[in-house]
Structures are given as C-alpha cells and as structure tokens.
Short mmCIF file of C-alpha atoms in Angstrom, two decimals:
data_model
loop_
_atom_site.label_atom_id
_atom_site.label_comp_id
_atom_site.label_asym_id
_atom_site.label_seq_id
_atom_site.Cartn_x
_atom_site.Cartn_y
_atom_site.Cartn_z
CA MET A 1 0.08 -0.24 0.27
CA SER A 2 3.21 2.09 0.43
CA LYS A 3 3.87 2.08 -2.30
CA LEU A 4 0.53 3.12 -4.42
CA ALA A 5 0.79 6.25 -2.14
CA ASN A 6 4.41 6.75 -3.49
CA SER A 7 3.27 6.63 -6.73
CA ILE A 8 -0.55 9.20 -6.38
CA VAL A 9 2.81 11.62 -4.73
CA PRO A 10 5.39 11.97 -6.57
CA ASP A 11 8.38 14.22 -4.63
CA SER A 12 9.58 15.13 -7.93
CA ILE A 13 7.47 17.66 -8.96
CA PRO A 14 7.90 21.27 -7.85
CA VAL A 15 5.03 22.68 -5.79
CA ASP A 16 3.82 26.44 -5.27
CA HIS A 17 2.87 25.88 -1.89
CA LYS A 18 0.83 29.52 -2.02
CA LYS A 19 -1.04 28.39 -4.92
CA GLN A 20 -1.92 25.08 -2.89
CA GLN A 21 -3.26 26.45 -0.39
CA LYS A 22 -5.29 28.31 -2.15
CA ILE A 23 -6.56 24.94 -4.04
CA ALA A 24 -6.09 23.62 -0.86
CA GLY A 25 -8.75 26.86 0.77
CA ILE A 26 -10.79 26.58 -2.34
CA SER A 27 -11.71 22.56 -2.62
CA SER A 28 -12.36 22.39 1.14
CA VAL A 29 -15.16 24.94 1.37
CA LEU A 30 -16.26 24.33 -2.30
CA GLY A 31 -16.82 20.60 -1.65
CA SER A 32 -17.99 20.78 2.30
CA THR A 33 -20.61 23.43 0.67
CA ILE A 34 -21.60 20.30 -1.59
CA GLU A 35 -22.05 17.83 0.49
CA TRP A 36 -23.57 19.35 3.97
CA TYR A 37 -26.24 20.75 0.79
CA ASP A 38 -26.83 17.25 -0.05
CA PHE A 39 -26.89 16.35 3.32
CA PHE A 40 -29.04 19.41 4.65
CA LEU A 41 -31.66 19.09 2.33
CA TYR A 42 -32.09 16.17 3.26
CA GLY A 43 -33.21 17.66 6.96
CA THR A 44 -34.95 20.14 5.76
CA MET A 45 -37.73 17.82 3.36
CA ALA A 46 -37.55 15.59 6.41
CA ALA A 47 -38.85 18.81 8.48
CA ILE A 48 -41.38 19.13 5.33
CA ILE A 49 -42.28 16.69 2.61
CA PHE A 50 -40.98 13.28 3.64
CA PRO A 51 -43.14 12.22 6.71
CA HIS A 52 -46.36 12.32 3.45
CA LEU A 53 -44.73 10.91 0.54
CA PHE A 54 -42.68 7.55 2.68
CA PHE A 55 -45.35 7.69 5.89
CA PRO A 56 -48.02 8.76 4.75
CA ASP A 57 -50.67 5.90 6.71
CA GLN A 58 -48.99 6.55 10.54
CA ASP A 59 -49.70 8.94 12.49
CA PRO A 60 -49.10 12.60 12.34
CA TYR A 61 -46.20 12.25 14.91
CA VAL A 62 -45.23 8.33 14.35
CA ALA A 63 -44.94 9.55 11.00
CA THR A 64 -42.14 12.45 12.18
CA LEU A 65 -40.58 9.73 14.46
CA LEU A 66 -39.83 7.80 11.50
CA THR A 67 -38.83 10.38 9.34
CA PHE A 68 -36.51 11.99 11.53
CA SER A 69 -35.48 8.21 12.53
CA THR A 70 -33.87 7.60 8.51
CA TYR A 71 -32.34 11.02 9.51
CA ALA A 72 -30.64 9.34 12.43
CA ILE A 73 -29.46 6.71 9.62
CA GLY A 74 -27.29 9.11 7.92
CA TYR A 75 -25.28 9.65 11.15
CA ILE A 76 -24.93 6.23 12.09
CA ALA A 77 -23.52 5.66 9.01
CA ARG A 78 -21.01 8.23 9.33
CA PRO A 79 -17.91 6.51 11.64
CA LEU A 80 -18.23 3.41 9.02
CA GLY A 81 -17.21 6.27 6.08
CA GLY A 82 -15.69 8.04 8.83
CA ILE A 83 -13.26 4.17 9.41
CA LEU A 84 -13.18 3.10 5.66
CA PHE A 85 -12.01 6.36 4.04
CA GLY A 86 -9.71 7.53 7.42
CA HIS A 87 -7.92 4.66 6.36
CA PHE A 88 -7.66 5.44 2.43
CA GLY A 89 -6.48 8.47 3.58
CA ASP A 90 -3.92 7.34 5.87
CA LYS A 91 -2.48 4.75 3.78
CA ILE A 92 -3.51 6.69 -0.20
CA GLY A 93 -3.75 10.16 0.63
CA ARG A 94 -5.76 12.92 1.35
CA LYS A 95 -7.17 13.75 -2.30
CA VAL A 96 -8.50 9.93 -3.35
CA SER A 97 -10.54 9.93 -0.32
CA LEU A 98 -11.90 13.16 -0.66
CA ILE A 99 -12.95 12.90 -4.73
CA ALA A 100 -14.34 9.15 -3.66
CA THR A 101 -16.76 11.20 -1.12
CA LEU A 102 -18.06 13.53 -3.32
CA ILE A 103 -18.78 11.12 -6.18
CA ILE A 104 -20.93 9.60 -3.88
CA MET A 105 -23.06 11.80 -2.19
CA GLY A 106 -23.69 13.02 -5.68
CA ILE A 107 -24.87 10.27 -7.00
CA THR A 108 -26.77 9.57 -4.11
CA THR A 109 -28.71 12.90 -3.59
CA VAL A 110 -29.61 12.15 -6.84
CA LEU A 111 -31.21 9.21 -6.96
CA ILE A 112 -33.56 10.50 -3.79
CA GLY A 113 -35.20 13.25 -6.01
CA LEU A 114 -35.50 10.60 -8.41
CA LEU A 115 -37.90 8.20 -5.37
CA PRO A 116 -40.90 7.60 -6.00
CA GLY A 117 -43.86 7.95 -2.47
CA PHE A 118 -45.48 4.92 -0.46
CA ASP A 119 -48.50 5.34 -3.14
CA THR A 120 -45.87 4.82 -6.02
CA ILE A 121 -43.37 1.35 -5.08
CA GLY A 122 -45.27 1.01 -1.50
CA LEU A 123 -42.52 -0.68 1.28
CA TRP A 124 -39.36 0.45 -1.21
CA ALA A 125 -39.98 3.94 -0.91
CA PRO A 126 -38.75 3.95 2.88
CA VAL A 127 -36.96 1.46 2.37
CA LEU A 128 -34.96 2.85 -0.40
CA ILE A 129 -35.06 6.12 1.45
CA THR A 130 -33.30 4.22 4.49
CA LEU A 131 -30.23 2.51 2.43
CA PHE A 132 -29.66 6.61 0.20
CA ARG A 133 -29.39 7.67 3.41
CA PHE A 134 -26.56 5.59 5.15
CA ILE A 135 -24.71 6.04 2.06
CA GLN A 136 -24.87 10.01 2.23
CA GLY A 137 -23.51 9.13 6.24
CA VAL A 138 -20.63 7.16 4.72
CA ALA A 139 -19.52 9.93 2.37
CA ILE A 140 -19.88 12.60 4.65
CA GLY A 141 -18.05 9.93 7.35
CA GLY A 142 -15.12 10.20 5.08
CA GLU A 143 -15.81 14.32 3.56
CA TRP A 144 -15.53 16.02 6.55
CA PRO A 145 -12.18 15.45 7.98
CA GLY A 146 -10.37 15.07 4.44
CA SER A 147 -11.52 18.67 3.90
CA VAL A 148 -10.13 19.91 6.98
CA LEU A 149 -7.11 18.08 6.76
CA ILE A 150 -6.36 18.73 2.90
CA SER A 151 -7.23 22.72 4.08
CA MET A 152 -5.23 23.01 7.28
CA GLU A 153 -1.52 20.66 6.72
CA TRP A 154 -1.64 23.49 2.98
CA GLY A 155 -1.91 25.70 5.73
CA THR A 156 1.64 27.56 8.06
CA LYS A 157 2.03 27.37 11.98
CA LYS A 158 0.34 31.59 11.65
CA ASN A 159 -2.89 30.70 9.95
CA ARG A 160 -3.61 26.69 10.46
CA GLY A 161 -6.49 27.21 12.72
CA PHE A 162 -7.89 29.56 10.11
CA MET A 163 -7.72 26.96 8.00
CA ALA A 164 -8.74 23.87 9.66
CA ALA A 165 -12.12 25.77 10.12
CA LEU A 166 -12.26 26.68 6.40
CA PRO A 167 -14.27 23.65 5.70
CA GLN A 168 -16.73 24.36 8.33
CA ILE A 169 -17.82 27.70 6.42
CA GLY A 170 -19.38 24.95 4.17
CA VAL A 171 -22.08 23.51 6.38
CA PRO A 172 -23.71 26.99 7.04
CA LEU A 173 -23.16 27.60 3.23
CA GLY A 174 -24.96 24.64 2.17
CA LEU A 175 -27.28 25.26 4.63
CA ILE A 176 -27.58 28.70 2.25
CA LEU A 177 -27.71 27.09 -0.77
CA GLY A 178 -30.16 24.18 0.04
CA THR A 179 -32.38 26.52 2.25
CA ALA A 180 -32.35 29.17 -0.91
CA VAL A 181 -32.93 26.37 -3.48
CA THR A 182 -35.72 24.94 -1.58
CA SER A 183 -37.51 28.62 -0.85
CA LEU A 184 -37.07 28.71 -4.16
CA PHE A 185 -38.90 26.09 -5.66
CA ILE A 186 -41.39 26.57 -3.33
CA ALA A 187 -42.46 29.52 -5.12
CA ILE A 188 -41.76 28.49 -8.14
CA SER A 189 -43.28 25.27 -7.82
CA GLY A 190 -46.68 26.18 -5.77
CA ASP A 191 -48.72 23.55 -4.63
CA SER A 192 -46.54 21.44 -6.90
CA PHE A 193 -43.76 21.30 -5.11
CA GLN A 194 -45.14 18.37 -2.97
CA THR A 195 -45.29 16.45 -6.16
CA TRP A 196 -42.63 17.34 -7.77
CA GLY A 197 -40.71 20.92 -7.02
CA TRP A 198 -38.98 19.28 -4.07
CA ARG A 199 -37.08 17.19 -6.54
CA ILE A 200 -35.46 19.22 -8.36
CA PRO A 201 -33.31 20.96 -6.32
CA PHE A 202 -32.05 16.80 -5.05
CA ILE A 203 -30.87 16.81 -8.42
CA LEU A 204 -29.06 20.10 -9.14
CA SER A 205 -26.38 18.79 -6.62
CA LEU A 206 -25.06 16.73 -9.67
CA VAL A 207 -24.10 20.09 -11.10
CA LEU A 208 -22.24 20.82 -8.31
CA VAL A 209 -20.67 17.78 -7.78
CA VAL A 210 -19.15 18.26 -11.13
CA LEU A 211 -17.70 21.72 -9.89
CA GLY A 212 -16.10 20.22 -7.34
CA LEU A 213 -14.06 17.85 -9.08
CA LEU A 214 -13.02 20.27 -11.51
CA ILE A 215 -11.10 21.92 -8.90
CA ARG A 216 -10.47 18.50 -6.29
CA PHE A 217 -8.46 17.94 -9.06
CA ASN A 218 -5.91 19.71 -9.37
CA LEU A 219 -5.24 19.99 -5.81
CA MET A 220 -2.06 18.16 -4.73
CA GLU A 221 -1.58 15.81 -1.74
CA THR A 222 -0.29 17.76 1.17
CA PRO A 223 2.88 18.08 2.64
CA SER A 224 2.22 16.68 6.27
CA PHE A 225 1.68 13.25 3.77
CA GLN A 226 4.40 12.96 1.64
CA LYS A 227 6.55 13.62 5.38
CA VAL A 228 4.66 10.59 6.84
CA LEU A 229 5.83 8.70 3.16
CA LYS A 230 8.99 9.76 3.70
CA GLU A 231 9.44 9.13 7.48
CA LYS A 232 6.74 6.83 9.02
CA GLU A 233 5.55 3.00 8.50
CA LEU A 234 1.98 3.48 8.04
CA PRO A 235 0.02 1.55 9.80
CA LYS A 236 -1.45 -1.20 8.67
CA LEU A 237 -4.91 -0.71 10.32
CA PRO A 238 -5.02 2.85 11.07
CA PHE A 239 -8.42 2.68 12.89
CA ILE A 240 -6.91 -0.56 15.01
CA SER A 241 -3.77 1.64 16.18
CA VAL A 242 -5.96 5.14 16.88
CA ILE A 243 -8.29 2.88 19.21
CA LYS A 244 -5.42 1.08 20.47
CA ASP A 245 -2.91 4.39 21.22
CA TYR A 246 -4.95 7.12 21.60
CA PRO A 247 -8.61 6.27 23.42
CA LYS A 248 -8.13 9.53 25.41
CA GLN A 249 -7.42 11.24 22.80
CA VAL A 250 -11.15 10.28 21.24
CA VAL A 251 -13.49 9.99 24.00
CA SER A 252 -12.70 13.48 24.97
CA GLY A 253 -12.43 14.94 21.80
CA VAL A 254 -16.03 13.35 21.39
CA LEU A 255 -17.56 14.56 24.61
CA SER A 256 -15.93 17.61 24.12
CA ASN A 257 -18.05 18.74 21.40
CA VAL A 258 -20.65 16.48 21.18
CA SER A 259 -22.89 19.86 22.13
CA SER A 260 -22.43 21.63 19.16
CA ASP A 261 -24.11 18.75 17.08
CA ILE A 262 -27.29 18.51 19.42
CA ALA A 263 -27.27 22.57 19.52
CA PHE A 264 -27.09 22.34 15.81
CA GLY A 265 -29.44 19.59 15.29
CA VAL A 266 -32.21 21.61 17.19
CA PHE A 267 -31.40 25.22 16.05
CA ALA A 268 -31.13 24.86 12.30
CA PHE A 269 -33.93 21.72 11.95
CA TYR A 270 -35.83 21.18 14.83
CA THR A 271 -36.60 24.58 15.32
CA THR A 272 -38.85 24.43 11.73
CA THR A 273 -41.12 20.92 13.25
CA TYR A 274 -41.31 22.89 16.20
CA GLY A 275 -42.40 26.06 14.70
CA ILE A 276 -44.89 24.34 12.36
CA ASN A 277 -46.41 21.39 14.53
CA TYR A 278 -46.08 22.82 18.20
CA LEU A 279 -46.50 26.65 17.49
CA GLY A 280 -48.89 26.32 14.57
CA LEU A 281 -46.74 29.15 12.63
CA ASP A 282 -46.00 28.95 8.54
CA LYS A 283 -42.81 27.15 7.52
CA SER A 284 -41.60 29.72 5.47
CA ILE A 285 -40.96 32.51 9.19
CA PHE A 286 -38.77 29.53 10.31
CA VAL A 287 -37.00 28.72 6.84
CA ASN A 288 -36.00 32.26 6.13
CA ALA A 289 -34.92 32.63 9.67
CA THR A 290 -32.59 29.51 8.88
CA LEU A 291 -31.15 31.29 6.29
CA VAL A 292 -30.66 34.98 8.50
CA GLY A 293 -29.27 32.82 10.53
CA ALA A 294 -26.71 31.06 8.77
CA VAL A 295 -25.71 33.80 6.52
CA ILE A 296 -24.26 35.42 9.91
CA ALA A 297 -22.38 31.78 10.56
CA VAL A 298 -20.65 32.15 7.27
CA PHE A 299 -18.78 35.85 9.11
CA ALA A 300 -18.56 34.41 12.44
CA ILE A 301 -17.45 31.02 11.69
CA SER A 302 -14.65 32.98 9.65
CA ILE A 303 -13.68 35.43 12.45
CA THR A 304 -13.82 32.56 14.96
CA GLY A 305 -11.29 30.96 12.87
CA TYR A 306 -9.11 33.39 12.59
CA PHE A 307 -8.85 33.98 16.54
CA SER A 308 -8.48 30.13 17.43
CA ASP A 309 -4.55 31.89 15.77
CA LYS A 310 -4.52 33.70 18.39
CA ILE A 311 -6.42 32.17 20.86
CA ASN A 312 -5.61 28.98 22.72
CA PRO A 313 -8.68 26.68 20.26
CA LYS A 314 -9.46 25.43 23.65
CA LYS A 315 -10.69 28.36 25.54
CA ILE A 316 -12.94 28.99 21.95
CA LEU A 317 -14.21 26.03 22.61
CA GLY A 318 -15.69 26.16 25.84
CA PHE A 319 -16.37 30.16 25.95
CA GLY A 320 -19.17 28.95 23.41
CA ASN A 321 -20.59 25.98 25.14
CA VAL A 322 -21.43 28.68 28.67
CA LEU A 323 -22.93 31.01 25.70
CA LEU A 324 -24.65 27.50 25.33
CA ILE A 325 -26.11 27.13 28.15
CA LEU A 326 -26.64 30.65 28.73
CA TRP A 327 -28.71 30.64 25.54
CA ALA A 328 -30.76 27.68 25.54
CA LEU A 329 -34.33 27.99 27.77
CA PRO A 330 -34.51 31.98 26.31
CA PHE A 331 -33.70 30.60 22.69
CA PHE A 332 -37.57 28.42 23.54
CA TYR A 333 -39.05 31.34 24.82
CA LEU A 334 -38.56 33.87 22.05
CA LEU A 335 -39.75 31.29 19.51
CA ASN A 336 -43.83 30.44 21.91
CA THR A 337 -44.28 34.63 21.44
CA LYS A 338 -44.88 33.76 17.80
CA SER A 339 -43.14 37.02 16.98
CA THR A 340 -41.55 36.63 13.57
CA GLY A 341 -38.91 39.17 14.90
CA LEU A 342 -38.18 37.63 17.84
CA ILE A 343 -38.11 33.91 16.51
CA PHE A 344 -35.12 36.29 13.84
CA LEU A 345 -33.64 37.01 16.71
CA ALA A 346 -33.63 33.57 18.99
CA VAL A 347 -32.68 31.49 15.56
CA ILE A 348 -29.22 34.66 14.58
CA ILE A 349 -28.45 34.59 18.12
CA ALA A 350 -28.33 30.98 18.36
CA PHE A 351 -26.25 30.15 15.14
CA ILE A 352 -23.10 32.83 16.25
CA ILE A 353 -23.14 31.07 19.51
CA HIS A 354 -23.31 28.14 17.27
CA SER A 355 -20.33 29.27 15.27
CA THR A 356 -18.24 30.13 18.33
CA MET A 357 -18.19 25.93 19.42
CA TRP A 358 -17.66 24.84 15.00
CA ALA A 359 -15.12 27.22 13.72
CA PRO A 360 -12.60 26.18 16.44
CA LEU A 361 -13.87 22.40 16.52
CA ALA A 362 -11.84 21.00 13.35
CA PRO A 363 -8.57 22.03 14.88
CA VAL A 364 -9.51 20.96 17.81
CA ILE A 365 -9.79 17.54 17.10
CA ALA A 366 -7.55 17.43 14.05
CA ALA A 367 -4.86 18.50 16.55
CA SER A 368 -5.31 16.10 18.75
CA PHE A 369 -3.61 13.34 16.54
CA PRO A 370 -0.67 12.82 15.09
CA ALA A 371 0.06 12.98 11.11
CA HIS A 372 0.18 9.52 10.23
CA LEU A 373 -3.04 8.56 11.99
CA ARG A 374 -4.63 12.44 11.71
CA TYR A 375 -7.72 11.24 8.93
CA SER A 376 -8.48 8.19 10.61
CA GLY A 377 -8.50 9.65 14.25
CA SER A 378 -9.80 12.65 13.07
CA ALA A 379 -12.96 11.09 11.71
CA ILE A 380 -13.84 8.74 14.20
CA THR A 381 -13.85 11.25 17.04
CA PHE A 382 -15.65 14.17 14.39
CA MET A 383 -18.12 10.79 13.10
CA PHE A 384 -18.75 9.24 16.47
CA ARG A 385 -19.65 13.06 18.21
CA GLY A 386 -22.37 13.41 14.75
CA LEU A 387 -23.58 10.41 15.95
CA ILE A 388 -24.14 10.83 19.60
CA GLY A 389 -25.02 14.43 18.89
CA GLY A 390 -26.62 15.67 15.90
CA GLY A 391 -27.97 11.94 14.64
CA PHE A 392 -30.22 11.68 17.42
CA ALA A 393 -31.33 15.17 18.18
CA PRO A 394 -34.18 15.45 16.22
CA LEU A 395 -35.62 12.55 17.27
CA ILE A 396 -35.11 13.03 21.10
CA SER A 397 -36.07 17.24 21.05
CA THR A 398 -39.62 15.42 19.50
CA TYR A 399 -39.67 12.58 21.96
CA LEU A 400 -39.30 15.09 24.45
CA LEU A 401 -41.98 17.30 22.93
CA HIS A 402 -44.22 14.67 22.66
CA THR A 403 -43.58 13.90 26.03
CA PHE A 404 -43.51 17.14 28.15
CA ASP A 405 -45.28 19.49 26.12
CA SER A 406 -42.41 21.90 26.61
CA GLY A 407 -39.56 23.32 24.37
CA TYR A 408 -37.75 24.11 28.06
CA ALA A 409 -37.46 20.46 27.81
CA ILE A 410 -35.56 20.39 24.60
CA GLY A 411 -33.29 23.50 26.33
CA VAL A 412 -32.49 21.41 29.28
CA TYR A 413 -31.21 18.72 26.98
CA ILE A 414 -29.09 20.82 25.21
CA ILE A 415 -27.71 21.91 28.68
CA THR A 416 -26.97 18.91 29.73
CA ALA A 417 -25.11 18.36 26.57
CA ALA A 418 -23.13 21.70 27.12
CA VAL A 419 -21.65 20.75 30.33
CA ILE A 420 -20.52 17.36 29.59
CA ALA A 421 -18.66 19.18 27.13
CA LEU A 422 -17.51 21.47 29.21
CA PHE A 423 -15.73 19.07 31.74
CA ALA A 424 -14.43 16.94 28.44
CA LEU A 425 -12.79 19.37 27.14
CA ARG A 426 -10.53 19.31 30.44
CA PHE A 427 -8.91 16.31 28.53
CA VAL A 428 -7.81 17.47 25.91
CA ASP A 429 -4.77 17.40 24.69
CA LEU A 430 -3.68 19.54 21.35
CA LYS A 431 -0.28 18.17 22.00
CA TYR A 432 0.49 18.21 18.16
CA HIS A 433 -1.05 21.38 17.27
CA LYS A 434 2.50 22.44 15.81
CA GLU A 435 3.86 18.95 15.01
CA ASP A 436 4.45 19.55 11.15
#
C-alpha cells in the first residue's frame, strides 16, 4: 500500500505552496458546501415533505419519528464512513478519499430526488430512502476529516487554525444554498412542490459535484502526508492504531464537541418542525430565519477561525459552550412568543453561538492526533460525536416535546450536553498542534 501511495504522491514535482494553499482552501470550502448542501437538503425535506411522502399511513407523530429516524441513519453511517475513508486517507492520501466521497454523495442525492413515493412503490419507498440516507452518511464520514486535513495541512503555523476552520464554513454555506434553492422552488412550483418541486434541488446537486471535482483534481497531496510517506511506516489498520494508542483523544474529543452537534440539530433542523407542528406557524418563517442565521454564521465562523490562531482553540470552544448554556432556554422563550421578529432574533443568536463552537472544533479534533493517523483519528472522533449528538437530536427533541409538551425540555437537553462538553474539554490535549 505504501508503494501505491508513493506512486500517487511523487516528490519530484515542484510545488507552489501558496497556490496549493489557495486551491486547498477553495476546494475544502466548496467540497464541504456541496456535501452539506446534499445532507441539509434531506433535513429540510424531512421536516416538510417526507413524512407524508414516504410514511403516509402513519399518525403524524409516528410519521415524524420515522422520518427523523431515517435522518439519524445518516449519522449512524458516519463512523463507518470515517473508518473506511480514514483508512485510505492515511494509507493512500487525503485527495483520493475526498474525490470518492464527493462522487458518492452526489450520485446518492440525485437518486433521492428521483425516488417515487409510498403511493407508487409501496414499502420500497421508505426502504430505499433509508438506504440512500445511509450511503450519504458514509460519504460525509469521509468528507469532513479529509476537507479539514487537506486545508489545515497546506496551511502554515501562523494560519493553521483558520485553514482548518475553512471547511466549517461549508456547513452554513450548504445550509444557505439548500434553503435558498428550497425557498425558490416552493415559490416556483407552488402547490406542486409536494409532488415534483421538492425533487429539483436534489437533482441539481449533480452540477455542483462536477464543479467540485474539477477543483479537487488540481489539488496536490499535502506536505504532512508526503512527510509521513518518507519518514514513517504506514499503519496496516489505522482505525485499530487510533483506538489502541489514542483512546483518551477519541473519548475527550467526542464528549467535548457533542454539544455543538446537538445544538445544530435543534437550531437548524428541529426548529422548523417545532414551529410548524407545535406553534402552528407558517414554515416560511423558520426557513427564512434559518437562512439569515446561516448567512451570519459564515462570517462568525471565519472570525472565530481567525482568532483560533491567536487564542487556544480549547478556550474558544469552552466559551461557546458557556454561551450555549445561557441561551438554550431563552431561545425557546422567544420562539414561543410567535413573533416573527423575535423568532429571527432567537435563530440568529443561536447560529452565532454555534459558530463559536463550530470553528475551533476542527483544529481541536485534528490537532489531537499525529499526522500518520490524523485522518482516521479525526474521522472517528468527529463522526461518533455527530452520531451521539446531531444524529439523534431531532428524534430526542420530538420525544421530549411529545412527553413534556414544552420546548424548555429540549433546552434542558442542550444545556446538559454543554455541561458535559465543558467537563470533557479539561482532558483534550493538543500536543500535535504544531507537530508539522
């Protein structure tokens, strides 16, 4: 395998570091945007379309639970994708894995857009939507760590934190793109959105995938991985090596970052369901509020990423969790007023707070592992925190609201996760932050 990696990463080609750094930054942002556009598009349709399309014979509460269960499936698949693409990312290189994840994500998203509903193919509809969601999760499992590493490892010691945070911008950008396209086709198709209008945003993903691939083919392998090829014997099973040699980094990385995914699962996805089903408000209020919040998050993540090079990213992450504890209950108080202006305020502040956790999350996780295991270590940590956190957040929120008939129960859930994260941060070790 090391011979194959060396053939893919020749050391005889002269490298323009600044040019590659720019390409790496653009590639990581664009690739992450495409991947998360696809992923968030599913989350949006899970709230407003899929319960009726794929689970039409169920009680509304049961249909919502089943829909968010398929949403959770995507998160359950992430660790598998992290292990799979982490293996090849540490054995062959970051670039190859990133190209593969982009292709897989794009094809699967188009298939979702072409999938007939329950009325047409019966039980095959929920079975196939679950399968496609699982494959999406596998792709995301390899995309995030690869994007972070290829950007961070082309950075310098002065801007490594900012470079690592760049792929995080792809999350709100993907949400913006997905929400904007959804809003556009709601307006264009009108009542037909329920039948064919919702499909177009999924199919359009193919155009974005082609654009992303064109950029990634021009990107060279990172200096860190080339150094590993020259100086170290590549591990036979990177996943096993990570679990065996770095269990503390994995556990502390998962628990210290789980609150950010829970918060995002609630703020970006479940809020729409809460507003429509519980408050009885029009979905456009929450779709538009989420869109504005995501636009602001792009700038908030960029600023926070910049300061992660000036301040220890652990401190920034801890500060974000403190803010989350303070905002979780007021967030639902403002939603419950049913005032459009206050709902927008609640969502915007929530996105800003989440950004203070989301930007330093990347350097905190990636800097916890040495270069020869960094892809696998980052992938395993990030995906398990996503599984525990965001994957089940809408599902647990649905249960809590149904059981306690109050959004404040969801707020307590968020606060509990943030308290756990603050405790786990004490054990996070960034000893590899300036290794290479």
